[in-house]
PDB file of C-alpha atoms in Angstrom:
ATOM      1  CA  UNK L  14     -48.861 -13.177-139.378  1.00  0.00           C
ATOM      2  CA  UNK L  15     -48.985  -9.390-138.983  1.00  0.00           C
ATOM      3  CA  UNK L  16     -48.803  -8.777-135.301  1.00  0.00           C
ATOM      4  CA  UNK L  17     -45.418  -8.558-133.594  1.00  0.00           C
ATOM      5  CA  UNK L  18     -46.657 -10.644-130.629  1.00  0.00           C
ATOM      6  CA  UNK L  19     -49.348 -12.803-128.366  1.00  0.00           C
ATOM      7  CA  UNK L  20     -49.735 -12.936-125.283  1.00  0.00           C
ATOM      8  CA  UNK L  21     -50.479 -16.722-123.868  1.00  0.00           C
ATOM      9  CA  UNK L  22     -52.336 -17.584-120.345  1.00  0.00           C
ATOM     10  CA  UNK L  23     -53.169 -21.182-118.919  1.00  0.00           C
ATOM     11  CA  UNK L  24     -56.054 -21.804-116.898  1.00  0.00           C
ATOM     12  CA  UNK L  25     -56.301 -25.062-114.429  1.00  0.00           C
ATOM     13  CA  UNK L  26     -60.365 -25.638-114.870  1.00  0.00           C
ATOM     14  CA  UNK L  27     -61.552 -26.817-111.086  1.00  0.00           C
ATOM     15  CA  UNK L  28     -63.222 -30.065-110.910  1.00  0.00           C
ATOM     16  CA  UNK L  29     -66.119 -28.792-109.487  1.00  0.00           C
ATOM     17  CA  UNK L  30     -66.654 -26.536-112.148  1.00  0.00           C
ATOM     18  CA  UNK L  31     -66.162 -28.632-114.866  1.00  0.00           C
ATOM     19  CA  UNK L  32     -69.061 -29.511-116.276  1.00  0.00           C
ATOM     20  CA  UNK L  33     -70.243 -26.322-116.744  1.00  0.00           C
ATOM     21  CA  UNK L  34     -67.272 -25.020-118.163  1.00  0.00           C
ATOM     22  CA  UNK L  35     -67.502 -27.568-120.850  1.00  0.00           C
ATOM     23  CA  UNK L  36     -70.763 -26.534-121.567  1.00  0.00           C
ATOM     24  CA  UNK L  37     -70.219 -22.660-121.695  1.00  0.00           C
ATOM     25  CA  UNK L  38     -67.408 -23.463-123.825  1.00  0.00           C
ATOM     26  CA  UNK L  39     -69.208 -25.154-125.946  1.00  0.00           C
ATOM     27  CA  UNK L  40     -71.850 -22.694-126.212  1.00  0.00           C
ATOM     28  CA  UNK L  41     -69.332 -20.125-127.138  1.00  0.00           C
ATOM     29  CA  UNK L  42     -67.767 -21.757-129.761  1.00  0.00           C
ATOM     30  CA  UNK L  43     -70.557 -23.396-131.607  1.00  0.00           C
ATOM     31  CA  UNK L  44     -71.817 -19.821-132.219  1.00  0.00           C
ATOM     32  CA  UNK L  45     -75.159 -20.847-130.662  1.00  0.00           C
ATOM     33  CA  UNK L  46     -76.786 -17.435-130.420  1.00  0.00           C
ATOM     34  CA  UNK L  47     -79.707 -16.506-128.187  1.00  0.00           C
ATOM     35  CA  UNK L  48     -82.075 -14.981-129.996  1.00  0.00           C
ATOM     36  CA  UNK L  49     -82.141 -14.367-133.840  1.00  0.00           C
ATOM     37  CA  UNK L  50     -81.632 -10.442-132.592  1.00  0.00           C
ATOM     38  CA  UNK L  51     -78.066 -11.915-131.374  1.00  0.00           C
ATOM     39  CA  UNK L  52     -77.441 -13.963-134.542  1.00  0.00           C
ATOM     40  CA  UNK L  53     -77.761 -10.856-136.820  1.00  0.00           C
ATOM     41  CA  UNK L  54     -75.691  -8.774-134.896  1.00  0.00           C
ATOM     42  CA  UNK L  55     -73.070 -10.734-134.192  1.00  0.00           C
ATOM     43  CA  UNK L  56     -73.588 -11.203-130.609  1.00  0.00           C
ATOM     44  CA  UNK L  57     -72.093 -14.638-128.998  1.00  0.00           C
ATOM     45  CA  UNK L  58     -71.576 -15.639-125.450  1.00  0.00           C
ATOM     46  CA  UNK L  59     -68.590 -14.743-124.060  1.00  0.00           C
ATOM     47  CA  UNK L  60     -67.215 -16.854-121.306  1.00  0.00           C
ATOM     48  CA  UNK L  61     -64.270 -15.383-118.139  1.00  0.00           C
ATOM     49  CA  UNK L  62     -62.224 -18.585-117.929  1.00  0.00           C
ATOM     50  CA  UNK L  63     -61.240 -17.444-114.520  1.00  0.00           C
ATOM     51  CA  UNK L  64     -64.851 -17.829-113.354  1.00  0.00           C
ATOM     52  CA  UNK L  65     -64.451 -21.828-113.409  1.00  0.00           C
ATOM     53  CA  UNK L  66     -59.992 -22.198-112.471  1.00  0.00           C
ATOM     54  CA  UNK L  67     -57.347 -20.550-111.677  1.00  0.00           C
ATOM     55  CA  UNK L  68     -54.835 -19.178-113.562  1.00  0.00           C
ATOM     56  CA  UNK L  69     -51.441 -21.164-113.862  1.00  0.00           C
ATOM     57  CA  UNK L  70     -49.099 -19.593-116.360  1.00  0.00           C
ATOM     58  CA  UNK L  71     -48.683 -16.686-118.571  1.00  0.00           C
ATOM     59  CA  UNK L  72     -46.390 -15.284-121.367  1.00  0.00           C
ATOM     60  CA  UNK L  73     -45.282 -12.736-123.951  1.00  0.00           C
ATOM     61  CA  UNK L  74     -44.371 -14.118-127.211  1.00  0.00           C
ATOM     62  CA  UNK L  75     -42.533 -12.203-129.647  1.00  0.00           C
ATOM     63  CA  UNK L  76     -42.919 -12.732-133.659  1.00  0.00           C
ATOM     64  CA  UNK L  77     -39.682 -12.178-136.164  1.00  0.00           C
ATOM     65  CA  UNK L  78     -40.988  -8.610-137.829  1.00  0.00           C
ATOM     66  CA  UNK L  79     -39.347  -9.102-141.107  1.00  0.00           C
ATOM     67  CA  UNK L  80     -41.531 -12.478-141.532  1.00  0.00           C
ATOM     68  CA  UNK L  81     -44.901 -10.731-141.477  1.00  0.00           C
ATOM     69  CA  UNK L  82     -47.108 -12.060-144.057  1.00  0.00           C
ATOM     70  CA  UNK L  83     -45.631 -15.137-143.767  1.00  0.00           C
ATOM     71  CA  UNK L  84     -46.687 -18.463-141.612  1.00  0.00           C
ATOM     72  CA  UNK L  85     -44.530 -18.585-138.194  1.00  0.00           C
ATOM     73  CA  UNK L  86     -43.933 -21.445-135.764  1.00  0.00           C
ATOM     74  CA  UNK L  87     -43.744 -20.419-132.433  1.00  0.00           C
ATOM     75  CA  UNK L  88     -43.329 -22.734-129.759  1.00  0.00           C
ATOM     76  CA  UNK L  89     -45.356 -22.187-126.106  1.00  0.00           C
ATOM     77  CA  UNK L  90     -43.221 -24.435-123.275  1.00  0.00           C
ATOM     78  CA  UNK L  91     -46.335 -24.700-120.862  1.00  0.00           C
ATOM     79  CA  UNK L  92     -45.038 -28.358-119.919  1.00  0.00           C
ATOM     80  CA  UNK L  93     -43.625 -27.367-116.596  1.00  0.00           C
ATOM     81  CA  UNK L  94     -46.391 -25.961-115.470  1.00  0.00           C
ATOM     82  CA  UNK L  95     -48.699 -28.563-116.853  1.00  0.00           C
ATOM     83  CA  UNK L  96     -46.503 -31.374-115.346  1.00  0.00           C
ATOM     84  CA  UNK L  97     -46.992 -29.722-111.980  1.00  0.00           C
ATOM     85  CA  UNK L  98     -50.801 -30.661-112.485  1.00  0.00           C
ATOM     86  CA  UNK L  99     -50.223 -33.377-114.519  1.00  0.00           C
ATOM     87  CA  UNK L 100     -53.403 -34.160-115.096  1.00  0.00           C
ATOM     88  CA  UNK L 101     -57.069 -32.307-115.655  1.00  0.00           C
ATOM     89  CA  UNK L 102     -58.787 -30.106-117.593  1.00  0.00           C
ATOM     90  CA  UNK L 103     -57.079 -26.490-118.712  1.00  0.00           C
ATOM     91  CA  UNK L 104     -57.630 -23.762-120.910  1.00  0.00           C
ATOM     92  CA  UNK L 105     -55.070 -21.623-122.979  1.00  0.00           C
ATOM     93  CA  UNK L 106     -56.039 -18.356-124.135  1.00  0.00           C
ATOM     94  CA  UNK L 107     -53.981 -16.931-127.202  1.00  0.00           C
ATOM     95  CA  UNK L 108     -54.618 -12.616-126.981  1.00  0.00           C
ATOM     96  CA  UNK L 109     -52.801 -10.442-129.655  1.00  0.00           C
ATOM     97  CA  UNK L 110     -53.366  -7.108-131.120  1.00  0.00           C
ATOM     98  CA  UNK L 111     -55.266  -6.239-133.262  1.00  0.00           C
ATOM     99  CA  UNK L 112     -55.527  -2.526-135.040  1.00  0.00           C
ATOM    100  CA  UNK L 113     -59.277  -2.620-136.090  1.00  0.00           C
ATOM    101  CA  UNK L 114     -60.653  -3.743-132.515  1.00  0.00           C
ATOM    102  CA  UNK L 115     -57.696  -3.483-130.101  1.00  0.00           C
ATOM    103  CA  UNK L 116     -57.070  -7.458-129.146  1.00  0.00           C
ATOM    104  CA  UNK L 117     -58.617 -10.461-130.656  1.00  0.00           C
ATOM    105  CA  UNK L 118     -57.929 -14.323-128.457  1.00  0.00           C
ATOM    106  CA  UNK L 119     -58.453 -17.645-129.070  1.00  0.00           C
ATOM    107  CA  UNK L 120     -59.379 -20.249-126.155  1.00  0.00           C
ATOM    108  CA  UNK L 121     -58.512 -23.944-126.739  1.00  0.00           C
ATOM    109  CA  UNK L 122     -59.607 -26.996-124.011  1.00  0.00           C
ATOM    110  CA  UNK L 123     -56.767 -28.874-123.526  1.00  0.00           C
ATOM    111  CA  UNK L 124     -56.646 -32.480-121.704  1.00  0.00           C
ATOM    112  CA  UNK L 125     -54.152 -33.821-119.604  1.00  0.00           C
ATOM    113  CA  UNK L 126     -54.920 -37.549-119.121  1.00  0.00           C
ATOM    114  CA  UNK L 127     -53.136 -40.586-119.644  1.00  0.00           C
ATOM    115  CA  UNK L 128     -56.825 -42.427-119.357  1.00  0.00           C
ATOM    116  CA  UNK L 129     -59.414 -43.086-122.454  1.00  0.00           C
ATOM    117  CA  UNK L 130     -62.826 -43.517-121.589  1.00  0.00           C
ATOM    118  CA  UNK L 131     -65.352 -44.943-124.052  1.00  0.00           C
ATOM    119  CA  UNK L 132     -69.039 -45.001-122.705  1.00  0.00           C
ATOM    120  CA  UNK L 133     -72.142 -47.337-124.360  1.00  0.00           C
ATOM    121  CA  UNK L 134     -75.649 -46.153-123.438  1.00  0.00           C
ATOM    122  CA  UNK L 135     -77.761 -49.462-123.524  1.00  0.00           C
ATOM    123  CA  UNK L 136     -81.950 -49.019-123.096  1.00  0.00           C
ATOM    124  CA  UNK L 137     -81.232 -49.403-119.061  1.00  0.00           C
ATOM    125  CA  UNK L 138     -77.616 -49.311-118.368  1.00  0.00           C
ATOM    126  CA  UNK L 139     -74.407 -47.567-119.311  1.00  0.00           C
ATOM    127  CA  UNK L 140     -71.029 -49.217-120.040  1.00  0.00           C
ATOM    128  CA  UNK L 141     -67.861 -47.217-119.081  1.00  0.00           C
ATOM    129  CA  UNK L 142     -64.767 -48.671-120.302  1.00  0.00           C
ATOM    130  CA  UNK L 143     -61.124 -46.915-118.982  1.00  0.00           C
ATOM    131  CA  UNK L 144     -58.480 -47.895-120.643  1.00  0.00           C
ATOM    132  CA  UNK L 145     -54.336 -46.264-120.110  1.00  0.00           C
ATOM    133  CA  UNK L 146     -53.815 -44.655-123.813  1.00  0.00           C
ATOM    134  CA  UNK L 147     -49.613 -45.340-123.621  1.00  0.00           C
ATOM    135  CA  UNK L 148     -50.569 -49.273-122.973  1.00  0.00           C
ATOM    136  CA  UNK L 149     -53.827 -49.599-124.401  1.00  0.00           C
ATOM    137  CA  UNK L 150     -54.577 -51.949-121.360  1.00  0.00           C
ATOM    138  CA  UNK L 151     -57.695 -51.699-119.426  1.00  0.00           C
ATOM    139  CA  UNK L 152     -57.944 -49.974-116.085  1.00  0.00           C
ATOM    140  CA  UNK L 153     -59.242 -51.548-112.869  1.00  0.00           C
ATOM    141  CA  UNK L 154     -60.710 -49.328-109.726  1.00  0.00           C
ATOM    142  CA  UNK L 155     -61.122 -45.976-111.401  1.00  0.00           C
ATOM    143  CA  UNK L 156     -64.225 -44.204-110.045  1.00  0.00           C
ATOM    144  CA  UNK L 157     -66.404 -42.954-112.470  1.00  0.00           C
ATOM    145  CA  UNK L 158     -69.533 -40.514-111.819  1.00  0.00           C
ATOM    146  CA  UNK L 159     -72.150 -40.082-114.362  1.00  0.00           C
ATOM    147  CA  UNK L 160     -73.730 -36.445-113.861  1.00  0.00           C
ATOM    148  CA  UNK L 161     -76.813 -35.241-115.013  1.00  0.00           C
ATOM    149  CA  UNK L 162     -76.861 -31.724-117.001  1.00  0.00           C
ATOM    150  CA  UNK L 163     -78.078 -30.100-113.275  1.00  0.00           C
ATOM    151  CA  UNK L 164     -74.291 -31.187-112.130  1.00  0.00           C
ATOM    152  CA  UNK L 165     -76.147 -33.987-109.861  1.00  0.00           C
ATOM    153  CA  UNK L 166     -74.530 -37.239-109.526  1.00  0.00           C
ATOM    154  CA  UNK L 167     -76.419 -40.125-111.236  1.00  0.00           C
ATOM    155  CA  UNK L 168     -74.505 -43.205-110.841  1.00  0.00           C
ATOM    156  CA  UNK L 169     -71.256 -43.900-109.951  1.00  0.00           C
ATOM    157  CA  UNK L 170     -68.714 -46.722-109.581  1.00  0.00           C
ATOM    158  CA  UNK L 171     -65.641 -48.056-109.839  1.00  0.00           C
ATOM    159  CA  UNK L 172     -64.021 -50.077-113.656  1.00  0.00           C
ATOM    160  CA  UNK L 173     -62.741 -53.508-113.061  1.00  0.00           C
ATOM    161  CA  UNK L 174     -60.005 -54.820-115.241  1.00  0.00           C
ATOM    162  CA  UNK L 175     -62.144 -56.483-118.110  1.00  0.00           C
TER     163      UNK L 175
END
């Protein structure tokens, strides 16, 4: 590590404005360019998490100076916050300095859920299972939407408990 801090921020992604979050996101990190113009010169989409949540928590971090060169473990206590909206979707952005182009960040998804969801496309139907991930025991009466990539809702319905 040779910077002598980060700066961290956590984003709460709105529901409503999931779905195409996750596919920006997705966008941006998979490095799919535009054109081949954009692939030779570097160019990727850049996405303004604030454009799809709100911003829940921020921080200065500070690195130990006489460790640089060296691999640091910093811890980032977000928890409180998170708890607050204990679950969702978020995003935490990791900015530090950097000398050749003044700050470089890093944007993880993070998912707060204590629900798995497993999903079986059949030729006519789809199977949504929901099960709780600290029991492992399925979940009966959770709604589930299925949207199409237009953010319109296809089907929809509620898990029963097999």
């Amino acid at each position: 590590v040779n910077v002598d801090r980060f700066e961290v921020r956590l984003y709460e992604i709105y529901e409503n404005n999931l779905v195409n979050f996750l596919d920006d996101n997705r966008l941006a990190y998979e490095n799919n360019y535009e054109t081949e113009e954009d692939y030779r010169y570097g160019y990727s989409r850049y996405i303004r998490i604030s454009d799809y949540g709100k911003q829940i928590y921020t921080n200065t971090y500070r690195f130990d100076s006489s460790h640089y060169n060296q691999v640091q473990t910093t811890p980032i206590h977000v928890k409180k916050e998170a708890q607050r909206r204990f679950r969702g979707i978020f995003a935490m952005q990791v900015e530090y300095p950097d000398q050749e182009w003044g700050y470089e960040e890093e944007t993880r998804v993070i998912s707060l859920s204590d629900l798995g969801l497993i999903a079986k496309k059949g030729e006519d139907e789809y199977r949504i299972f929901v099960n709780r991930l600290s029991t492992a025991q399925p979940q009966a009466c959770v709604r589930v939407r299925l949207h199409s990539r237009t953010i319109q809702i296809v089907a929809e319905g509620l898990t029963d408990a097999s």
